[in-house]
Coordinates of C-alpha atoms in Angstrom, one line a residue:
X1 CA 114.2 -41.9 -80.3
X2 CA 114.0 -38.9 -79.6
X3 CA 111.9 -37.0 -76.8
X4 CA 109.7 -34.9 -79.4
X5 CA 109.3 -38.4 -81.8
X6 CA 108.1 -40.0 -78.5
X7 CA 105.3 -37.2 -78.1
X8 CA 104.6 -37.2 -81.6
X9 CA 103.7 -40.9 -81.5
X10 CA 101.7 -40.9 -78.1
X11 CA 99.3 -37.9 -79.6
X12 CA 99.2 -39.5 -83.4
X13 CA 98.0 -43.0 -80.8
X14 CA 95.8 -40.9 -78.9
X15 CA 94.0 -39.5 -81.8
X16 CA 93.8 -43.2 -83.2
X17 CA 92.2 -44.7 -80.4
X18 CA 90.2 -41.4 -80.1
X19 CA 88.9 -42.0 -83.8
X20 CA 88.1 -46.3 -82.6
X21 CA 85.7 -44.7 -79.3
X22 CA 84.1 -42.2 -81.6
X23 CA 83.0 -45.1 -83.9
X24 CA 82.6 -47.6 -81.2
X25 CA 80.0 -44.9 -80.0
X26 CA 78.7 -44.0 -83.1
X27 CA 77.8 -47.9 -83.7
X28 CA 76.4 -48.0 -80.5
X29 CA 74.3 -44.7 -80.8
X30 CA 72.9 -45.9 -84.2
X31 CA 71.9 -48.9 -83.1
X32 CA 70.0 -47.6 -80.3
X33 CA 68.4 -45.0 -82.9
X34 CA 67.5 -48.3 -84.4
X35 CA 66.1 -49.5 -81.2
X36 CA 64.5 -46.3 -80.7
X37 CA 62.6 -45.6 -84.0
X38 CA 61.7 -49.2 -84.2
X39 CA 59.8 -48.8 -80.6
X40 CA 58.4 -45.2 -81.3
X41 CA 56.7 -46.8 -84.9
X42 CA 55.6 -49.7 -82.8
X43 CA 54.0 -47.1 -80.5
X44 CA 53.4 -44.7 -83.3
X45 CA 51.3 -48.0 -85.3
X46 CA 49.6 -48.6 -81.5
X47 CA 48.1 -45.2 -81.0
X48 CA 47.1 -45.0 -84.8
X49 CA 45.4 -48.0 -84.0
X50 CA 43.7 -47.3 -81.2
X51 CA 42.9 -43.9 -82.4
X52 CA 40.8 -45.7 -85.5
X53 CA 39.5 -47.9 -82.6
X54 CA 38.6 -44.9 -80.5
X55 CA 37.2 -43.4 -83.6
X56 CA 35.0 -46.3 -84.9
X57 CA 33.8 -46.6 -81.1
X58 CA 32.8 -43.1 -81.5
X59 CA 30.9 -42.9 -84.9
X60 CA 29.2 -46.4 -83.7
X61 CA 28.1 -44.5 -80.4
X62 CA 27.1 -41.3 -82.0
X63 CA 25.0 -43.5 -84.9
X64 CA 23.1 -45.4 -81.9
X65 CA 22.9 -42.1 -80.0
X66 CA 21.1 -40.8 -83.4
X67 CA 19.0 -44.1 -83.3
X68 CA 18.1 -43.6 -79.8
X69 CA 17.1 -39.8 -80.3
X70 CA 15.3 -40.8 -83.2
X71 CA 13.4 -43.3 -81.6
X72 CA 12.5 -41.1 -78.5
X73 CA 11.9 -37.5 -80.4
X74 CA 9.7 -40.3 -83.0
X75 CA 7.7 -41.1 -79.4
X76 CA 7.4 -38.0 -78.1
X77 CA 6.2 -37.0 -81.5
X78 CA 3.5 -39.8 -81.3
X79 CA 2.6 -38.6 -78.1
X80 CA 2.1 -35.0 -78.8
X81 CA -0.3 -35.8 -81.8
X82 CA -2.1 -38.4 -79.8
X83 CA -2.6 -35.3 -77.4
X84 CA -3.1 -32.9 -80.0
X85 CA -6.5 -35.3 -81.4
X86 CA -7.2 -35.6 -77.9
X87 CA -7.7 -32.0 -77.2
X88 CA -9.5 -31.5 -80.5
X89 CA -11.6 -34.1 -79.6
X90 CA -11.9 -32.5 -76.3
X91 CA -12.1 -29.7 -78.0
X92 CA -14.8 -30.4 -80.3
X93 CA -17.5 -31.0 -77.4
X94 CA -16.9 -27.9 -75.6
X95 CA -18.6 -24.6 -76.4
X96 CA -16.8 -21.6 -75.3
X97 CA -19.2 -18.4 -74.6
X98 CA -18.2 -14.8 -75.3
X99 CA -21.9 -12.4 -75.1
X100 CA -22.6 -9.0 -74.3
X101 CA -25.9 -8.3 -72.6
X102 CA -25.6 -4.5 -72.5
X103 CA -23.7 -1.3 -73.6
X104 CA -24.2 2.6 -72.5
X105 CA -23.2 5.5 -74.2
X106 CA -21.9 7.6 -71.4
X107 CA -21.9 11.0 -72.0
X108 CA -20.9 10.9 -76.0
X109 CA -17.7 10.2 -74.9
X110 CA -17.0 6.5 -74.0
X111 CA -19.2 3.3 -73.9
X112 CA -19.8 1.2 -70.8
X113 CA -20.3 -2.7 -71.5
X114 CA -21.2 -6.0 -69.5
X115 CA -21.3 -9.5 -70.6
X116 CA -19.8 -12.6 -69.4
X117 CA -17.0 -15.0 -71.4
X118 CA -14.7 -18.0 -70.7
X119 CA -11.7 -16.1 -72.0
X120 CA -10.7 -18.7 -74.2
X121 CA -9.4 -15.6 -77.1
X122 CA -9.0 -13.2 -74.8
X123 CA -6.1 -10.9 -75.0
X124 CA -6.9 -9.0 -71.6
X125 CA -8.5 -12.2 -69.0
X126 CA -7.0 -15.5 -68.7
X127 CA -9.2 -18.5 -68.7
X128 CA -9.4 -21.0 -65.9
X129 CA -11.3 -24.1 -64.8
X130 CA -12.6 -25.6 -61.7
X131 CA -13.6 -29.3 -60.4
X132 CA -16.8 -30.2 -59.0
X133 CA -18.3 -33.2 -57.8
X134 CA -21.4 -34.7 -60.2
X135 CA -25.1 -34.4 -58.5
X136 CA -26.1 -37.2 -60.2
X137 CA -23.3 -39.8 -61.4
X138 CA -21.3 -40.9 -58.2
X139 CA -17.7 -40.4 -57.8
X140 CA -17.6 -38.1 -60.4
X141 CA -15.9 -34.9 -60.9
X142 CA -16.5 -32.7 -63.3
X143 CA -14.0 -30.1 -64.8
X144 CA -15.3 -27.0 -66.4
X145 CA -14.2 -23.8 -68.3
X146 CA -15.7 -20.7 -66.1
X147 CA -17.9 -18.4 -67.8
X148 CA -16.4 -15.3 -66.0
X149 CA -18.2 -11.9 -65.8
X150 CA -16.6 -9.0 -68.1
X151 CA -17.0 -5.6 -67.9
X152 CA -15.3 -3.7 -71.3
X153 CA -14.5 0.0 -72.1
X154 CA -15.2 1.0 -75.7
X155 CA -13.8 4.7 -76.9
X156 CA -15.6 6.3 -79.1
X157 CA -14.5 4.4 -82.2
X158 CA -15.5 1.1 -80.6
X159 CA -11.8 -0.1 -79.6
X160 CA -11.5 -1.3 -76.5
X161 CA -10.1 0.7 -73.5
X162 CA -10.0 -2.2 -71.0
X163 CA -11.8 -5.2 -70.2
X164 CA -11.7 -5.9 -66.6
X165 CA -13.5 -9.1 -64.5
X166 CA -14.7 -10.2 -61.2
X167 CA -12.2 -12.7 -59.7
X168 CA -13.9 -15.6 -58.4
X169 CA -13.4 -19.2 -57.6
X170 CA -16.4 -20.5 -60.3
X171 CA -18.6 -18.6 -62.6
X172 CA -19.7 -15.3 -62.4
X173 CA -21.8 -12.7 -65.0
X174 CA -22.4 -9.1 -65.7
X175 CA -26.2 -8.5 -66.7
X176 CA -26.1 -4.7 -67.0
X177 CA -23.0 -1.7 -66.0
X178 CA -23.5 1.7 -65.4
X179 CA -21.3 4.9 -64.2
X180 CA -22.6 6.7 -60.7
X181 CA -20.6 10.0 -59.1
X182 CA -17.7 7.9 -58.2
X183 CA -17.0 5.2 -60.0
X184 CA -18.5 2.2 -62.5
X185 CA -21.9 -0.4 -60.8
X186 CA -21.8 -3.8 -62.3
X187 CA -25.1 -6.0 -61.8
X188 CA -25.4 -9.7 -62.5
X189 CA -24.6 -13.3 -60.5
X190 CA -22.2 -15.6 -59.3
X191 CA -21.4 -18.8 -57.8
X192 CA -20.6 -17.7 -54.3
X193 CA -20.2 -21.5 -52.5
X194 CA -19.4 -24.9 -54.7
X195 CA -22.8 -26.7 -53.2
X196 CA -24.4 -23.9 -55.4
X197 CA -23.1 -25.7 -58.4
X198 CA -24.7 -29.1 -58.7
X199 CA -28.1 -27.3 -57.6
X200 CA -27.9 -24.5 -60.7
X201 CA -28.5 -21.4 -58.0
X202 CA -26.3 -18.3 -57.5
X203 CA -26.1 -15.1 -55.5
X204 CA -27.1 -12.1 -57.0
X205 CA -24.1 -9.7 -57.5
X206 CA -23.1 -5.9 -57.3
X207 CA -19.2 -4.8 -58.0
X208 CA -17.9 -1.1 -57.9
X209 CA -15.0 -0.7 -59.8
X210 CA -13.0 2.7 -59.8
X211 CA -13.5 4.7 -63.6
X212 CA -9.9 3.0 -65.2
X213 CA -11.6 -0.3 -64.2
X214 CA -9.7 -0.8 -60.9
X215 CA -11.9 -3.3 -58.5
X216 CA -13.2 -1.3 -55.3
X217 CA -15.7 -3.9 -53.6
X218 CA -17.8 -6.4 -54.2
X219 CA -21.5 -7.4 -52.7
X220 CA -23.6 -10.8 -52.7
X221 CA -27.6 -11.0 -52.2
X222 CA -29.4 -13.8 -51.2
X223 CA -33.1 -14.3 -50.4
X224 CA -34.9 -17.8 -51.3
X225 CA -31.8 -19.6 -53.2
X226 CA -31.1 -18.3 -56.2
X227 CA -30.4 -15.0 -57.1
X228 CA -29.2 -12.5 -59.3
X229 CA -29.7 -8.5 -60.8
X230 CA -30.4 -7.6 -64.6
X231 CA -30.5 -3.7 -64.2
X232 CA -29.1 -1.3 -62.6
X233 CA -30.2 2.1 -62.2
X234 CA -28.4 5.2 -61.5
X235 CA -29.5 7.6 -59.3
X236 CA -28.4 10.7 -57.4
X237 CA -28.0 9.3 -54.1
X238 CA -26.9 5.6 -55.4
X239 CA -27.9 3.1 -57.4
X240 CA -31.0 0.9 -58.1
X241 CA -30.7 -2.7 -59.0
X242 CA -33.6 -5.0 -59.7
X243 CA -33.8 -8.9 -60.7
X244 CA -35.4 -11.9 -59.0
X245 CA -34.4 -14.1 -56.4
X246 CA -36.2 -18.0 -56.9
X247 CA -36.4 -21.0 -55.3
X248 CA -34.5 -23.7 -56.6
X249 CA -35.8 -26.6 -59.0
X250 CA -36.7 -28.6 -56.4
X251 CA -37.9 -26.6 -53.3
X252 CA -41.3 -25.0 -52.9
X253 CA -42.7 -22.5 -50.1
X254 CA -45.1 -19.6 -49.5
X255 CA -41.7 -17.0 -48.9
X256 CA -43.0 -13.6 -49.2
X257 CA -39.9 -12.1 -50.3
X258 CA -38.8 -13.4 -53.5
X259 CA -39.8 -13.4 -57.2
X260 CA -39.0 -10.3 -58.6
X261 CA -36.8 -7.9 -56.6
X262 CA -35.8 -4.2 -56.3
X263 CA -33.2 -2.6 -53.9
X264 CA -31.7 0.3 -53.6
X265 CA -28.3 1.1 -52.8
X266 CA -26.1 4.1 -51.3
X267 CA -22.8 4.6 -53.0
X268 CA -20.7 2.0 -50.7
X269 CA -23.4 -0.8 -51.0
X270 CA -25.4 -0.3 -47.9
X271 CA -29.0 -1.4 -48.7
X272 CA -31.2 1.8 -48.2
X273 CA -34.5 -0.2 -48.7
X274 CA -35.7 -3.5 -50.5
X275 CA -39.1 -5.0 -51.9
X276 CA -40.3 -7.3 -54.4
X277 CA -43.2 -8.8 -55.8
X278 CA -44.1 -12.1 -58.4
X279 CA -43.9 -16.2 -58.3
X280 CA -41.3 -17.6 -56.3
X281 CA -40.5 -19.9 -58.7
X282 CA -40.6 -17.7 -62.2
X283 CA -41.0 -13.8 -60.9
X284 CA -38.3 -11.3 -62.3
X285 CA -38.1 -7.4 -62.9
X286 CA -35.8 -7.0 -66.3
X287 CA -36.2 -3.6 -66.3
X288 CA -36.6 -0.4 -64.5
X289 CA -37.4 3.2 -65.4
X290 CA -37.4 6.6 -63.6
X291 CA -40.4 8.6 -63.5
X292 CA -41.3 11.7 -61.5
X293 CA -42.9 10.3 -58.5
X294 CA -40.8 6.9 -58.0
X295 CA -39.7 3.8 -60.1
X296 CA -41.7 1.6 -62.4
X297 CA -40.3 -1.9 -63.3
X298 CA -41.1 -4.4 -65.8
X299 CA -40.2 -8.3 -66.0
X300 CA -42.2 -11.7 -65.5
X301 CA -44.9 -13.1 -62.7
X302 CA -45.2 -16.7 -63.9
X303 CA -45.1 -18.3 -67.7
X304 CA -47.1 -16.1 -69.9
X305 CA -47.4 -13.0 -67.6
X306 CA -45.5 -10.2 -68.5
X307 CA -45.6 -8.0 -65.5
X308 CA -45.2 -4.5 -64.1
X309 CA -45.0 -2.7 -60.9
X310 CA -45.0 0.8 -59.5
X311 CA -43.0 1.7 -57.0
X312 CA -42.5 5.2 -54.7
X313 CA -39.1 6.9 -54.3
X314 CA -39.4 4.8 -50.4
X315 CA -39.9 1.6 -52.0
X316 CA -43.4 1.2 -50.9
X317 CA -45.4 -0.3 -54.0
X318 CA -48.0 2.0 -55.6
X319 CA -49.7 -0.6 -58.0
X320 CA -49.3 -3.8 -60.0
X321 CA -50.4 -4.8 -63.3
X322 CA -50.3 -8.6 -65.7
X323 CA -49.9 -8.7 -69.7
X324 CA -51.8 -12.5 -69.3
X325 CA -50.3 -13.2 -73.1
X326 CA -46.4 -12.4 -73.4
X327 CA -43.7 -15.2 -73.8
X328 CA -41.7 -17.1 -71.7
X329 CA -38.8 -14.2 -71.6
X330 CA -42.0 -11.5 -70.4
X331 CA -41.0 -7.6 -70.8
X332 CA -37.5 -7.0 -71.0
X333 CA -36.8 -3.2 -71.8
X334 CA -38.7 0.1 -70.4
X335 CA -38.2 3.1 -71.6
X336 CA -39.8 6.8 -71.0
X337 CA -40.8 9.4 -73.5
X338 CA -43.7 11.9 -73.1
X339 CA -45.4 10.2 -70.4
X340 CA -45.6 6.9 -72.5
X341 CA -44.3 3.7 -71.1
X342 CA -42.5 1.4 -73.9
X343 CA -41.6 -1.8 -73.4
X344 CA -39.5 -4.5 -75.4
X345 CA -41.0 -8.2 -75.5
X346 CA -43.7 -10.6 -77.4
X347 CA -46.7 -11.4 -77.0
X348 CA -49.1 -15.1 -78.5
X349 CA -50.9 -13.9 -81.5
X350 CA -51.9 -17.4 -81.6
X351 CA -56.4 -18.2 -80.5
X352 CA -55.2 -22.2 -81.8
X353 CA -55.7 -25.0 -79.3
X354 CA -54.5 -28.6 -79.4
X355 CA -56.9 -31.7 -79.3
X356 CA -56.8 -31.5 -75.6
X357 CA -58.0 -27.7 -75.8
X358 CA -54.6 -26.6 -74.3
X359 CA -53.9 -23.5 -76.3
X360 CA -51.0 -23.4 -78.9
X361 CA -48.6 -20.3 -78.8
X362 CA -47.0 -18.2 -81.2
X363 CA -44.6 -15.4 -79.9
X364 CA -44.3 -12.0 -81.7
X365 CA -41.9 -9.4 -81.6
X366 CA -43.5 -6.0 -79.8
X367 CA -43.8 -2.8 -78.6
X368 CA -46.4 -2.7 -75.5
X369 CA -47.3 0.9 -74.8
X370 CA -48.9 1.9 -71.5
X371 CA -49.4 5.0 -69.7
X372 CA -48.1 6.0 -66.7
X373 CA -51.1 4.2 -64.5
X374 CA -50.6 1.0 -65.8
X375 CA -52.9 0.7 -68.4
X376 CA -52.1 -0.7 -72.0
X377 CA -52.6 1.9 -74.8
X378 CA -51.0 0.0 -77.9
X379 CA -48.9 -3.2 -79.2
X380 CA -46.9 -2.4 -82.4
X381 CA -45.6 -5.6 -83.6
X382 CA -43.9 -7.5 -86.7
X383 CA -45.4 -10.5 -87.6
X384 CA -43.8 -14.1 -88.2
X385 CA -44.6 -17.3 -87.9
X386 CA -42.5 -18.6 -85.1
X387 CA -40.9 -17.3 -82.2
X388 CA -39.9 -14.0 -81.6
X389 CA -38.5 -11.3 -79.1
X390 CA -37.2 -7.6 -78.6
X391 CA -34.8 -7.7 -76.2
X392 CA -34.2 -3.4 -76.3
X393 CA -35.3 -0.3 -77.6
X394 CA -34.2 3.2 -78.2
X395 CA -36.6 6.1 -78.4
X396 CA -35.4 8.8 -81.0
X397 CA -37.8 12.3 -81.6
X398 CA -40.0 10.6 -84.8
X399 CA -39.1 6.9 -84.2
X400 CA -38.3 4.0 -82.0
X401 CA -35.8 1.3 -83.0
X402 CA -36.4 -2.2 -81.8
X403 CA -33.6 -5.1 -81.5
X404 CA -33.9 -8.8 -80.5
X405 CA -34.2 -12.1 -82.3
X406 CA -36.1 -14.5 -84.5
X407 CA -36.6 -18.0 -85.9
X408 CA -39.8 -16.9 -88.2
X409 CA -39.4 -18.1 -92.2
X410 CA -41.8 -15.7 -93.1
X411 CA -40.7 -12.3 -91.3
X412 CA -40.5 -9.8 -93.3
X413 CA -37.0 -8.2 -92.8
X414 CA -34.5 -7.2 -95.1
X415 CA -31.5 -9.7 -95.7
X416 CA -33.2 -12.4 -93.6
X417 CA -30.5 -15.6 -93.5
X418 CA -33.4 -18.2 -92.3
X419 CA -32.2 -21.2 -90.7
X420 CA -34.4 -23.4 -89.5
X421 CA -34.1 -24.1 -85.4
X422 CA -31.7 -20.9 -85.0
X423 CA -32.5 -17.5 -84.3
X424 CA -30.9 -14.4 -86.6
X425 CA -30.6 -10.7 -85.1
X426 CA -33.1 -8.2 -86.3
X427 CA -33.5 -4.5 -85.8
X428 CA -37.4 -2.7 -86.7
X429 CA -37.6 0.6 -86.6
X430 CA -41.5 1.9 -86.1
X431 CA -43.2 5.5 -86.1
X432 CA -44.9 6.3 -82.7
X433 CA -48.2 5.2 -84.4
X434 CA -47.0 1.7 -84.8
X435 CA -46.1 1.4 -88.6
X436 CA -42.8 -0.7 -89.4
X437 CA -40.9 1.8 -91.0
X438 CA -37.2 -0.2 -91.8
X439 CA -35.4 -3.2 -91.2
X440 CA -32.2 -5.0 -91.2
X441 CA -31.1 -8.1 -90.1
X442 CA -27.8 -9.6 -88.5
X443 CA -27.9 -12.7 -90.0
X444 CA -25.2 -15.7 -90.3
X445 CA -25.2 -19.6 -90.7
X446 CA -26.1 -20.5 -86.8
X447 CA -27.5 -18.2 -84.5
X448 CA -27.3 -14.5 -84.0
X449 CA -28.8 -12.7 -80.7
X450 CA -29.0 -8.9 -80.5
X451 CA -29.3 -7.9 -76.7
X452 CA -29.3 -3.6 -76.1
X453 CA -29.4 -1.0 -78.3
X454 CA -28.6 2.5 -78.0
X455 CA -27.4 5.9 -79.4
X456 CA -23.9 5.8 -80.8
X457 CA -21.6 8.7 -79.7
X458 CA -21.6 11.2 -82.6
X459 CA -18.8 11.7 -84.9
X460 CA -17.6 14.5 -86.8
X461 CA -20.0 13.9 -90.0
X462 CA -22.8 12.9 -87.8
X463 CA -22.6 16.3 -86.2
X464 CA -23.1 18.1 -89.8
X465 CA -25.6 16.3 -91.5
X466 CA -27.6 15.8 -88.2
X467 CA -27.7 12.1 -88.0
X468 CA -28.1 9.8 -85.4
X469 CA -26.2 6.3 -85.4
X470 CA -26.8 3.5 -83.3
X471 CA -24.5 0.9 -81.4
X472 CA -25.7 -2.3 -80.9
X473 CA -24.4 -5.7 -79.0
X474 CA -25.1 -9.4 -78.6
X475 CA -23.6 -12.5 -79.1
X476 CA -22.9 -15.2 -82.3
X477 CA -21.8 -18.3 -82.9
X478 CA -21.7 -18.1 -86.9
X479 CA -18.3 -17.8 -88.6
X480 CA -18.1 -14.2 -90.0
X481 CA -15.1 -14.1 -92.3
X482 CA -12.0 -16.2 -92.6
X483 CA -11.1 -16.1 -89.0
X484 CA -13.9 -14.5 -86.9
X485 CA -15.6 -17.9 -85.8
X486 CA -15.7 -21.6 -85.9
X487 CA -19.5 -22.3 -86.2
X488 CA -18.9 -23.7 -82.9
X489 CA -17.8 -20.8 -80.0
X490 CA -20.3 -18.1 -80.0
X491 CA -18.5 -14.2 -79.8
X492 CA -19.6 -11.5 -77.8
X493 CA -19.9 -8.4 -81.2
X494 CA -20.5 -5.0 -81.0
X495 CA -22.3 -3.1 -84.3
X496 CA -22.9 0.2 -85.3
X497 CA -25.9 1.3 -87.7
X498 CA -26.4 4.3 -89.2
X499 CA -29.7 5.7 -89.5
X500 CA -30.7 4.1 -92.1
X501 CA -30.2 0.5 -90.6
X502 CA -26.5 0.3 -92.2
X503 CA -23.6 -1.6 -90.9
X504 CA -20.5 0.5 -90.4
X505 CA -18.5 -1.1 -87.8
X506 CA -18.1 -4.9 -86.6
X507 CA -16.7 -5.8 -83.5

């Protein structure tokens, strides 16, 4: 054979068993596939399986996570309106107070006005509350809302500039507000210590604030116990303020420095001079007016005895005089035209006794006129057959216009709401002779108080047809329209009348 059929041969072998390994392999690499796909199902079939595991694990813990959140949002739910009919039960025994005591027109360009008010609708003051310990029930504390003073600044349409407070620990009021050279004199009372609480007494209380209502100082006034300032007077050199300063309920003395008081004041709060006169137990000026030789102030002695005092531009007293016949409140308003005293208050127009011969009162509404000495000219009055009071007046060229309160059924004032046991607002307007010319009332379906009156700034048409409006505050705790009120709370409003006794603006 030859050398090339040799080669031949060998390659045509080599190629043969060649052909054998590849299939040898290729068995071997299938049946590995085999091997392989048969594990990677297995594992593919393991994780598929614990994948639905995983997943029914997971929809099982989110439904008792659901169940849980349920559960807890349905007990927090409970407990928010078990809270919520707690606070409206809470809610439900508390009154909140919002009142006005005065307003000045100052210089027919803004108003001035002074009040007190828990804040609870408030959009200017935050309410707080403090803790006190019970005078009475041991161990117990008692949490109240304080009634905080408030001093507010109207513009000319009766929108309010600012309403500023005094910051104190407990409760605090604002009888009266005026503007000086330099700045804004607030009058009234607060709680200075918290062993005044449980006894009912305060310090009396005179704060200067700055004219956008920024707080400047602050001054307290303390003479038998408890003590506090209705008006304030200003005057070129400062400021008078007058009030009373009592004992407490409990404590009785011959002090001769209490009852009613009057002090005056430089601008930074020094006292100049002092006096006072009236019961130590019920004395009180309410008012004070201006005259040409010194100060004459009008209030309360004791029950029954309106009073008033004369006083030099020193302080010294000059003489004293007693209404024996007013009501509990005495004279609250003086006022100064054509060297004729007029004075705001009531007076018994009852001459009844009881079986015991103790004599039975009933209060009018009046006017008492007196001259400059003291003595009583006139009493213009409007009848009714229960108790009422003129809390302020304004004096106009033909006419005065009188404001306050009543409970009588048979008054005879236009639009009378009568209630029985609650008061309404009334406004009278007399002729300097005494004869009831108009009236209005400010009536509602619980009780209405009128406090000051005084002349509104003049607008535009006012100007042209010669008119004179009036502004007018107080306090209510009727519900006046779909929101304004809950027959509960009572609201500090401000009014404005028009000559003819008209509402025009609500507050």
């Amino acid at each position: 054979m030859s050398k090339e059929k040799q080669n031949e041969n060998k390659n045509k072998n080599k190629k043969i068993k060649e052909t054998k390994e590849k299939k040898v392999n290729k068995n071997k690499v299938s049946k590995l596939d085999k091997k392989d796909l048969k594990k990677v199902k297995k594992e593919d079939k393991e994780k598929l399986k614990k994948e639905k595991k995983e997943k029914r694990d997971y929809v099982n813990l989110k439904k008792k996570a659901k169940i849980i959140a349920i559960i807890c949002f349905s007990i927090i739910l409970i407990e928010l309106i078990i809270m919520f009919v707690l606070h409206l039960i809470r809610e439900s025994k508390v009154s909140y107070v919002d009142t006005l005591y005065s307003i000045e027109n100052i210089n027919d360009d803004y108003y001035l006005a002074s009040g007190s008010s828990n804040f609870r609708y408030s959009r200017y003051n935050e309410p707080f509350t403090y803790e006190y310990e019970d005078n009475i029930i041991k161990d117990k504390i008692n949490t109240v809302y304080a009634e905080q003073a408030k001093l507010v600044k109207y513009d000319n349409e009766l929108n309010v500039v600012f309403e500023k407070t005094f910051e104190t620990q407990y409760d605090s009021i604002f009888y009266d507000a005026n503007v000086v050279s330099d700045g804004i004199i607030a009058v009234g009372s607060y709680i200075y210590d918290e062993k005044q609480i449980p006894l009912k007494i305060r310090d009396g209380l005179v704060v200067k604030y700055d004219f956008d209502g920024n707080f400047l100082w602050s001054k307290n006034y303390q003479v038998l116990g408890d003590t506090e300032f209705k008006r304030v007077l200003p005057i070129e050199d400062g400021f008078i303020a007058v009030g009373q300063s009592i004992y407490e309920n409990s404590e009785i003395g011959n002090h001769d420095q209490g009852g009613g008081i009057i002090v005056k004041y430089d601008l930074d709060g020094n006292i100049v001079w002092k006096s006072n006169w009236g019961g130590n137990k019920s004395g009180i000026f309410e008012g004070i007016v201006e005259t040409s030789d010194g100060y004459i102030v009008c209030g309360r002695d004791a029950a029954n005895y309106g009073l008033l005092v004369k006083y030099d531009f020193e302080g010294n007293r000059i003489w004293i005089k007693n209404y024996a016949n007013t009501d509990n409140v005495g004279m609250s308003e003086i006022k100064l035209k054509d060297d004729k005293l007029y004075i705001a208050g009531a007076y018994n127009t009852s001459e009844e006794k009881d079986e015991e011969g103790n004599q039975l009162y009933q209060y009018d509404a009046c006017i008492f006129v007196y001259d400059l000495n003291g003595e009583l000219i006139d009493i213009y009055d409007i009848p009714g057959d229960s108790d009422d009071h003129f809390n302020s007046l304004v004096l106009l060229d033909s006419k005065i216009v009188a404001i306050g309160y009543t409970s009588s059924s048979d008054i005879d004032i236009k639009n009378l709401n009568y209630k029985e046991n609650n008061y309404e607002g009334m406004l009278v307007e007399f002729d300097y002779e005494g004869k009831v010319l108009n009236t209005q009332s400010y009536s509602g379906k619980n009780n209405e108080i009128l406090t000051e009156i005084n002349l509104a700034i003049l607008d535009t048409s006012d100007k042209i047809n010669d008119t004179k409006p009036y502004v007018v505050v107080g306090y209510s705790n009727s519900k006046r329209k779909l929101f304004k009120g809950n027959n509960k709370d009572y609201y500090a409003k401000t009014l404005k009348y028009d000559e003819k006794l008209e509402l025009l603006i609500e507050k």
